[in-house]
PDB file of C-alpha atoms and ligand atoms in Angstrom:
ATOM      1  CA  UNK A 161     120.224 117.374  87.856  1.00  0.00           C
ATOM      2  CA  UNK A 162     120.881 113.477  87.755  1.00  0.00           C
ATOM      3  CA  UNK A 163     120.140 110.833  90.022  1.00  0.00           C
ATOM      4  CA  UNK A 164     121.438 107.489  89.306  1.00  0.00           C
ATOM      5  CA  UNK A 165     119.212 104.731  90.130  1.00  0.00           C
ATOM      6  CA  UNK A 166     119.788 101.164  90.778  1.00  0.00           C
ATOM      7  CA  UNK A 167     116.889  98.928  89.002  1.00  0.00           C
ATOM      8  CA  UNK A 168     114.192  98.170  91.565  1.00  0.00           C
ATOM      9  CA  UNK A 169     115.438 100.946  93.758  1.00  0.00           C
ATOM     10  CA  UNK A 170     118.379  99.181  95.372  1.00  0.00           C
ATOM     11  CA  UNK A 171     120.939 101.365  97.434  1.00  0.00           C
ATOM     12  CA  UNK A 172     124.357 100.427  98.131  1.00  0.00           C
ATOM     13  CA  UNK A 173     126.428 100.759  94.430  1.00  0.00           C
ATOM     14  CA  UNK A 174     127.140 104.408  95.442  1.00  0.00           C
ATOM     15  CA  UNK A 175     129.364 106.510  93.830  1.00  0.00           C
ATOM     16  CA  UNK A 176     130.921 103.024  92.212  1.00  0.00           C
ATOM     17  CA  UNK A 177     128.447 103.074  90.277  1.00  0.00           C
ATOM     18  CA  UNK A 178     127.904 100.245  87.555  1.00  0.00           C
ATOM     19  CA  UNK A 179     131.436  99.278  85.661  1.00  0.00           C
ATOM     20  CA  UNK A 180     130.362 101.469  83.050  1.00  0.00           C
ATOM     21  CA  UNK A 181     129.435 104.904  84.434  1.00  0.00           C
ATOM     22  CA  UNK A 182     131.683 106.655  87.405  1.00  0.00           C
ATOM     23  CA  UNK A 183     129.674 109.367  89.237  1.00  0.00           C
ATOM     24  CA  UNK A 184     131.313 112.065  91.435  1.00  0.00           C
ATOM     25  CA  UNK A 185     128.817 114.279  93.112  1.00  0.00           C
ATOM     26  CA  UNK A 186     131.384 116.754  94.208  1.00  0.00           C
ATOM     27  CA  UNK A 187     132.191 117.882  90.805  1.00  0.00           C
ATOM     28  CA  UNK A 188     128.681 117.545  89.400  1.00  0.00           C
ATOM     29  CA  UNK A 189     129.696 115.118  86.705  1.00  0.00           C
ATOM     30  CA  UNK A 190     129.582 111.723  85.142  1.00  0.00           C
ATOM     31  CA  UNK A 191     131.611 109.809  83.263  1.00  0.00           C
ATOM     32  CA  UNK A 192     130.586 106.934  81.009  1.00  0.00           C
ATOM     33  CA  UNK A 193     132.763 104.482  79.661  1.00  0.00           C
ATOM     34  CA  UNK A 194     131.962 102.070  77.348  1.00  0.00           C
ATOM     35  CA  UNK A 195     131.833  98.495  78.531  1.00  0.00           C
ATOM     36  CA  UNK A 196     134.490  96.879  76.279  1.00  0.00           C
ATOM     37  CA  UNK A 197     137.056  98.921  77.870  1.00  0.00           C
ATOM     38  CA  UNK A 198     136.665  97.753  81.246  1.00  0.00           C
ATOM     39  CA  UNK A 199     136.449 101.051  82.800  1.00  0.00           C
ATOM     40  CA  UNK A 200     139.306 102.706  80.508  1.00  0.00           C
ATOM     41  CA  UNK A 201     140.711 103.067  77.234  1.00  0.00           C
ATOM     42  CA  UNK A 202     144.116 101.512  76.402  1.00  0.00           C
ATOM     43  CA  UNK A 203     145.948 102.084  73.568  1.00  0.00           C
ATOM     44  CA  UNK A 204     145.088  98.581  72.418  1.00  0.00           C
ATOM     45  CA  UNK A 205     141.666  98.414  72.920  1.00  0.00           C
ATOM     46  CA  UNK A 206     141.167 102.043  71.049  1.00  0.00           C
ATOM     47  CA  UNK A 207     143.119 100.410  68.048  1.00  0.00           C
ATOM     48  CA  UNK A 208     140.016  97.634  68.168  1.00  0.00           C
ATOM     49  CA  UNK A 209     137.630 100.536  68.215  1.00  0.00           C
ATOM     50  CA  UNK A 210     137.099 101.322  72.121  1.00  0.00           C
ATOM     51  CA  UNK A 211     135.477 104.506  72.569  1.00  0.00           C
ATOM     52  CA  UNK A 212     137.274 106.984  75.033  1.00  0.00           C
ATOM     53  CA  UNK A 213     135.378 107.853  78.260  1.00  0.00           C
ATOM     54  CA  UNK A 214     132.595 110.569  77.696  1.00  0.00           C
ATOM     55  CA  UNK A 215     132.412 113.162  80.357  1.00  0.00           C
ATOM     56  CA  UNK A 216     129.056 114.730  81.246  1.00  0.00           C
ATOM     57  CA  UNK A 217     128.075 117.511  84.114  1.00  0.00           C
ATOM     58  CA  UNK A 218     125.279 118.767  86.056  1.00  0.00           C
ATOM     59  CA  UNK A 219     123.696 121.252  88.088  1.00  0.00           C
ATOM     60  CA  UNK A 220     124.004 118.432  90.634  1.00  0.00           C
ATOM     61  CA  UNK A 221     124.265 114.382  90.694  1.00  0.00           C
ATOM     62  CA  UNK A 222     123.386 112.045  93.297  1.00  0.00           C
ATOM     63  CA  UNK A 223     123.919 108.550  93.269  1.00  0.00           C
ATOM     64  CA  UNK A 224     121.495 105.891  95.188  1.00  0.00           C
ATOM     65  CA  UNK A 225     123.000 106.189  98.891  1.00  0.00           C
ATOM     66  CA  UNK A 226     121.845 110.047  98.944  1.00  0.00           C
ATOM     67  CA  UNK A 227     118.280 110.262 100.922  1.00  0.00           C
ATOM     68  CA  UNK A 228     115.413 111.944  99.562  1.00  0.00           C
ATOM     69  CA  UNK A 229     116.168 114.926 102.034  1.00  0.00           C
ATOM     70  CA  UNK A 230     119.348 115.853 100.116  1.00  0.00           C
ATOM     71  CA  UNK A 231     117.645 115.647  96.861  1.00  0.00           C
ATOM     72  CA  UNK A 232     114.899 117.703  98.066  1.00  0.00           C
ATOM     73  CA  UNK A 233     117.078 119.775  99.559  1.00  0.00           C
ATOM     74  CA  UNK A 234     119.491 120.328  97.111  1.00  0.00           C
ATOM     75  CA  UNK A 235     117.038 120.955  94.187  1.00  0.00           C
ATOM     76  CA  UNK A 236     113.916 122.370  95.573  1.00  0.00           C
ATOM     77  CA  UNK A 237     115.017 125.522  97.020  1.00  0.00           C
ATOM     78  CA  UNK A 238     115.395 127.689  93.626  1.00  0.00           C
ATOM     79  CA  UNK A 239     112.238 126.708  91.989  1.00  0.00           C
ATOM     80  CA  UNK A 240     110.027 126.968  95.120  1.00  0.00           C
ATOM     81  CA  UNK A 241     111.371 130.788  96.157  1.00  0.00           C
ATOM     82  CA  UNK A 242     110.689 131.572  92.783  1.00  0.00           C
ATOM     83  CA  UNK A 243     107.234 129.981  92.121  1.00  0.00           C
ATOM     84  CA  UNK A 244     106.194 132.166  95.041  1.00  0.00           C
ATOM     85  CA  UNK A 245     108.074 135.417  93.593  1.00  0.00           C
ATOM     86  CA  UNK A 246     105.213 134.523  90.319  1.00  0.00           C
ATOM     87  CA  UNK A 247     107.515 132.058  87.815  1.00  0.00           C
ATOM     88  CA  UNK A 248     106.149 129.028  86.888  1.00  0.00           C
ATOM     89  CA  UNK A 249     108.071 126.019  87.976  1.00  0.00           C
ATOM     90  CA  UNK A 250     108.299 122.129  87.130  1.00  0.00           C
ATOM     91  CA  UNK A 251     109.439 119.392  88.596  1.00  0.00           C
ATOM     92  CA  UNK A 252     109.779 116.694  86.019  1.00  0.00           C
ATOM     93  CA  UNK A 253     111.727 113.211  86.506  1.00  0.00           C
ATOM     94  CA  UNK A 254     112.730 111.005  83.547  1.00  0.00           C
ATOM     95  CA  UNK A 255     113.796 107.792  83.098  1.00  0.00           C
ATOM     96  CA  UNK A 256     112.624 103.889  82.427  1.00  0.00           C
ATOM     97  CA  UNK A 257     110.878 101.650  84.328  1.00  0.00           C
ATOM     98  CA  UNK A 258     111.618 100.515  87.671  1.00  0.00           C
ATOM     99  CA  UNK A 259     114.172 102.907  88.272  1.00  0.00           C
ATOM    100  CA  UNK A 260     112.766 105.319  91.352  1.00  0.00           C
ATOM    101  CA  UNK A 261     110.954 107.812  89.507  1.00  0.00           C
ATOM    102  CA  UNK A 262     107.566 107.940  91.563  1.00  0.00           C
ATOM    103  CA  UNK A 263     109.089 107.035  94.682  1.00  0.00           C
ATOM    104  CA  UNK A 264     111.551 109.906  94.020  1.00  0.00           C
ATOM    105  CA  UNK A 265     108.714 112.233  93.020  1.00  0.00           C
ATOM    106  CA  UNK A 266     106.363 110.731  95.711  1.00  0.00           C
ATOM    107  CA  UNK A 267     108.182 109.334  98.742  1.00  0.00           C
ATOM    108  CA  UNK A 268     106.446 107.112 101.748  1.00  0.00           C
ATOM    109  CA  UNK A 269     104.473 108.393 104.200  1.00  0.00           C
ATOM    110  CA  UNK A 270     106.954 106.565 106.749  1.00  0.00           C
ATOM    111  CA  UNK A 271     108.009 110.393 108.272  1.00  0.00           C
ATOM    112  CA  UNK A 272     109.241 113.758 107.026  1.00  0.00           C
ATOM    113  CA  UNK A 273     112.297 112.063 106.124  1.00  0.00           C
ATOM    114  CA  UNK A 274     110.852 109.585 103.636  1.00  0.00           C
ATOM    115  CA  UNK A 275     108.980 112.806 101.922  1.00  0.00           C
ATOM    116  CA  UNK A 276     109.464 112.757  98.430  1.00  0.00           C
ATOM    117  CA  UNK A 277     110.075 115.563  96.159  1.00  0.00           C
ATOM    118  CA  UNK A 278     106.441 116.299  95.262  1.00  0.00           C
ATOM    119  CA  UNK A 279     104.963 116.672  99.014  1.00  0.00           C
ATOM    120  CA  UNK A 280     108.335 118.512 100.186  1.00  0.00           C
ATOM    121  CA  UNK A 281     107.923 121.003  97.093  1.00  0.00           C
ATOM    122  CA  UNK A 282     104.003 121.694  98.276  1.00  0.00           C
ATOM    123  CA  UNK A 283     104.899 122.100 101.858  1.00  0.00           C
ATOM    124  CA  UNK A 284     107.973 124.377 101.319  1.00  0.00           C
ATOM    125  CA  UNK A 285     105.826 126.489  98.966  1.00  0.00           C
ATOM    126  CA  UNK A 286     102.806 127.130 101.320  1.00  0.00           C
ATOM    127  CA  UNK A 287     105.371 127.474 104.470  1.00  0.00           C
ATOM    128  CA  UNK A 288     106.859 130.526 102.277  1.00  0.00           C
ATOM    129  CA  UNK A 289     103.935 131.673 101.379  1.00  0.00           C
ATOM    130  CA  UNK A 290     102.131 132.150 104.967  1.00  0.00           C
ATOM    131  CA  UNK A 291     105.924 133.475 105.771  1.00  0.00           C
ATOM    132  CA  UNK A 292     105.261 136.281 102.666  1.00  0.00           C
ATOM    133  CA  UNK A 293     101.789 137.038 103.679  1.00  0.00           C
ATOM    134  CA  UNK A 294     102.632 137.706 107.484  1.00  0.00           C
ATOM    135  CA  UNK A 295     105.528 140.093 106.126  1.00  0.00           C
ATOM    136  CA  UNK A 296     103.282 141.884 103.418  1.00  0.00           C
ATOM    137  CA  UNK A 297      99.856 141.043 103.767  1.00  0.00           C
ATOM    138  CA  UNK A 298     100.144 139.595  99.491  1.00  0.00           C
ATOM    139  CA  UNK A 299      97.106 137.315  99.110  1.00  0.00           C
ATOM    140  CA  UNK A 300      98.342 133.980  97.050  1.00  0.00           C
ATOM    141  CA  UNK A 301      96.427 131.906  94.838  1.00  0.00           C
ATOM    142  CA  UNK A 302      97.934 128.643  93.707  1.00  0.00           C
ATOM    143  CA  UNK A 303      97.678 126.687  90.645  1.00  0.00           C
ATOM    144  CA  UNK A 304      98.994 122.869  90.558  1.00  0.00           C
ATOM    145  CA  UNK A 305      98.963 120.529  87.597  1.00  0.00           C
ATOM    146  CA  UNK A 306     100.361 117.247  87.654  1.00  0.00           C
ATOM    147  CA  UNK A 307     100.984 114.805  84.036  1.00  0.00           C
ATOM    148  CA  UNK A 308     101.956 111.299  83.085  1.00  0.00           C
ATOM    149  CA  UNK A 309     103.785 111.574  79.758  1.00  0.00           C
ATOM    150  CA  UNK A 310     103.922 107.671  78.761  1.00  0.00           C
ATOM    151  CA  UNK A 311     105.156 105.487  75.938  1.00  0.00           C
ATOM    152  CA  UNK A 312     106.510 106.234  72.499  1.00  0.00           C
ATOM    153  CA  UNK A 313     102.745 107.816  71.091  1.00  0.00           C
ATOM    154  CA  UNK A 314     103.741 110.375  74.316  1.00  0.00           C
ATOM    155  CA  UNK A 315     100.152 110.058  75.583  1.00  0.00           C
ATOM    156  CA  UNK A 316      99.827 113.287  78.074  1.00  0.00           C
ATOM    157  CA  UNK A 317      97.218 112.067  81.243  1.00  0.00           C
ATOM    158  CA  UNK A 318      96.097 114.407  83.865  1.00  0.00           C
ATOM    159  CA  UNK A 319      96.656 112.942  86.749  1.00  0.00           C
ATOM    160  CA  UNK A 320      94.782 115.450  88.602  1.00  0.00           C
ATOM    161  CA  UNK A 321      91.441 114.961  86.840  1.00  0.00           C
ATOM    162  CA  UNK A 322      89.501 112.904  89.518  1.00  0.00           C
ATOM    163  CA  UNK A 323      90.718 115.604  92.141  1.00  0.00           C
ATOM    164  CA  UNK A 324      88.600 117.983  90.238  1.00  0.00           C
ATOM    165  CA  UNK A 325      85.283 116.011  90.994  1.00  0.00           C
ATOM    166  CA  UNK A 326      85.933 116.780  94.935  1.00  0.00           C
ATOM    167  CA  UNK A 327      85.870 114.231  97.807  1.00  0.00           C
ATOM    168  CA  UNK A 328      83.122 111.853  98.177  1.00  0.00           C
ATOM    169  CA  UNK A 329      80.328 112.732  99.579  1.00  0.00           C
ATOM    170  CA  UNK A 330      80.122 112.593 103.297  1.00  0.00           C
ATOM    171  CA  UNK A 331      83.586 113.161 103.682  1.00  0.00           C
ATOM    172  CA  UNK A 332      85.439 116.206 105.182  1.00  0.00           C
ATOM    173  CA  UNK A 333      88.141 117.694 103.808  1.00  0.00           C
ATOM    174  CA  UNK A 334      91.047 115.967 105.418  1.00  0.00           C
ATOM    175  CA  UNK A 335      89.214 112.732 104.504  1.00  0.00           C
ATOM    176  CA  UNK A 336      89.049 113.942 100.939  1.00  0.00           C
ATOM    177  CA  UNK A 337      92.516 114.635 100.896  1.00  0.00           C
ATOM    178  CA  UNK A 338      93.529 111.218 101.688  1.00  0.00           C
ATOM    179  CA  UNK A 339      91.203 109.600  99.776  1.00  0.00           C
ATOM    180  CA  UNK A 340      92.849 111.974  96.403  1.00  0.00           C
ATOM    181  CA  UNK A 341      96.335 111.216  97.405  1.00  0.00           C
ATOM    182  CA  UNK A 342      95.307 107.429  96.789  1.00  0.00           C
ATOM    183  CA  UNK A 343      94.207 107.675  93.581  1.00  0.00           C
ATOM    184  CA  UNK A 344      97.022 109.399  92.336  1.00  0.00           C
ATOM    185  CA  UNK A 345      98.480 106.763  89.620  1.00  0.00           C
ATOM    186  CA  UNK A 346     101.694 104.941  90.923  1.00  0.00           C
ATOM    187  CA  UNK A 347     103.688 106.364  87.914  1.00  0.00           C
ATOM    188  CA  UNK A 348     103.083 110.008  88.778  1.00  0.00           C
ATOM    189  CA  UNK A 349     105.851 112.022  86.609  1.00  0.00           C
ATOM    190  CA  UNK A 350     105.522 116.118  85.724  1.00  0.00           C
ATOM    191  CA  UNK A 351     104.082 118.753  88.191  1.00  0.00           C
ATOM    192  CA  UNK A 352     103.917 122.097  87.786  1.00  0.00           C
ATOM    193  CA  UNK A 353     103.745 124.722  90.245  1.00  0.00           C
ATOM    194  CA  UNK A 354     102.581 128.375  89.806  1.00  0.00           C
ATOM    195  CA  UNK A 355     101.675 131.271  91.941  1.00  0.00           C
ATOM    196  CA  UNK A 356      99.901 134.318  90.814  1.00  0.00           C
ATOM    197  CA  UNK A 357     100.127 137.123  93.413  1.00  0.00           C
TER     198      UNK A 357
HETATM  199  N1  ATP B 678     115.569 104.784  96.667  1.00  0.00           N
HETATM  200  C1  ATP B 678     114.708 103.762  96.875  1.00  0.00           C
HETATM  201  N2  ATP B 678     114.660 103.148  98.057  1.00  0.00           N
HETATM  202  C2  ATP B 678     113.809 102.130  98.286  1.00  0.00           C
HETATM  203  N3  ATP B 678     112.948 101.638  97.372  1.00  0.00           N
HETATM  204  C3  ATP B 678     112.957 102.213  96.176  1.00  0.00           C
HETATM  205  C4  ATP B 678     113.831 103.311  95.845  1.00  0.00           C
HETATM  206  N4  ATP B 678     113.611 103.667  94.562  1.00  0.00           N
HETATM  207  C5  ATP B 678     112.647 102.837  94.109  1.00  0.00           C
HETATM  208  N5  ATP B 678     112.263 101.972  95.057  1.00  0.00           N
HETATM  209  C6  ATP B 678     111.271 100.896  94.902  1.00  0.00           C
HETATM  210  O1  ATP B 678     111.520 100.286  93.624  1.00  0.00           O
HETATM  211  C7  ATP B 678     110.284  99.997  92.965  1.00  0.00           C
HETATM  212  C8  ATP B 678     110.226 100.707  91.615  1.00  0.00           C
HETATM  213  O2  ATP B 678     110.239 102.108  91.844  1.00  0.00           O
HETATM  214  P1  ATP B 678     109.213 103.098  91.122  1.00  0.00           P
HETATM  215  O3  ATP B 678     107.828 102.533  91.057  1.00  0.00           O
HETATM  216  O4  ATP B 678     109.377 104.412  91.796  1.00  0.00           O
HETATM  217  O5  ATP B 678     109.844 103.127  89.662  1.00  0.00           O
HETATM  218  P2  ATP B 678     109.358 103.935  88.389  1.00  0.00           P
HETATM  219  O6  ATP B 678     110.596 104.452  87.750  1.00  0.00           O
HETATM  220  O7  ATP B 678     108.320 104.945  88.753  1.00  0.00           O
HETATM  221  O8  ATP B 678     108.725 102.767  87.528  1.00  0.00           O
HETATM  222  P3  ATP B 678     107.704 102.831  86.279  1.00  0.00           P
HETATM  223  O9  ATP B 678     108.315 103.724  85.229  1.00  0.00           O
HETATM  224  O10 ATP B 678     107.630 101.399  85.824  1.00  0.00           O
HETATM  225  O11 ATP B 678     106.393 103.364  86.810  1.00  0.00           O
HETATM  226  C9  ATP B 678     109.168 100.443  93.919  1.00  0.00           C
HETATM  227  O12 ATP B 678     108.744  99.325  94.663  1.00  0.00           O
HETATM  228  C10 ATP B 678     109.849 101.450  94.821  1.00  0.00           C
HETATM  229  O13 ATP B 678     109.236 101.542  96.088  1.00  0.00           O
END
């Protein structure tokens, strides 16, 4: 799956694109020209060693004018019904800096539409779950790990750690939750999601 980003987050290039790369969500596929050829390849500018487009598809593309909801519904669906049926599942995002990946993976807390693909995956997984344990009475037990793969050493951080040390005390569990959501680094990148029935 790709989503094209504009630096910063911007929205508005759609399926335009930048000169160099045309996106067309319908097919599932980019194509990627190089930028001395203004968008195409002539028989001239091959001769001065223009590169012809490169074609490349997807399971699905979106460009930056697609919400969050589409992404999260277009890619969440398969990996959630089958993180409850016992696979494993990730959600990992990729990509350098500035471009969207936490706020794709994370979202705002400005409504369920401005969910990102991290809080939509947890909520879809525990709405199927209490919908498989009214039908069958299956007990669930749920095991979430979330890592920050950074720079070229490919440090791994676990992003989860402080979670493990509980809320502080005095708090209740709804204030605990808030208070771990917060200290979740800004650059949040791999989750994994796993069910064992
Ligand atoms: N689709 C979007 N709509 C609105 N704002 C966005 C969008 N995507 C990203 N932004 C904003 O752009 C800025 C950079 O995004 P973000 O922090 O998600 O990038 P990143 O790829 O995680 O960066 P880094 O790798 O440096 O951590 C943030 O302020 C974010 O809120």
């Amino acid at each position: 799956m790709l989503k094209i980003c504009t630096p910063g987050g911007g929205q508005g290039q759609g399926e335009q694109g930048a000169s160099f790369l045309s996106a067309d969500p319908r097919k599932k596929q980019v194509t990627v020209f190089d930028p001395s050829a203004s968008g195409y390849v002539t028989s001239a500018n091959r001769k001065a060693g223009t590169s012809a487009p490169k074609m490349f598809a997807f399971d699905s593309v979106f460009t930056p004018d697609d919400s969050l909801t589409e992404l999260c519904a277009s890619s969440l669906a398969e990996i959630v019904q089958a993180v409850v049926a016992g696979a494993d599942g990730c959600l990992f995002t990729y990509g350098y800096s500035k471009l969207g990946k936490t706020y794709t993976m994370l979202g705002t807390d400005q409504g369920p539409s401005s969910l990102g693909v991290m809080p939509c995956a947890v909520a879809w997984l525990f709405r199927l779950i209490n919908e498989q344990k009214d039908k069958t009475g299956a007990r669930f037990s749920v095991r979430v790990s979330a890592v920050q793969v950074t720079g070229r050493e490919e440090k791994l951080r676990d992003l989860l750690s402080d979670i493990g040390q509980g809320p502080p005390s005095g708090q209740g569990a709804g204030d605990g939750a808030r208070t771990r959501d917060k200290r979740v680094p800004a650059d949040l990148r791999t989750y994994s999601l796993a069910t064992v029935r």
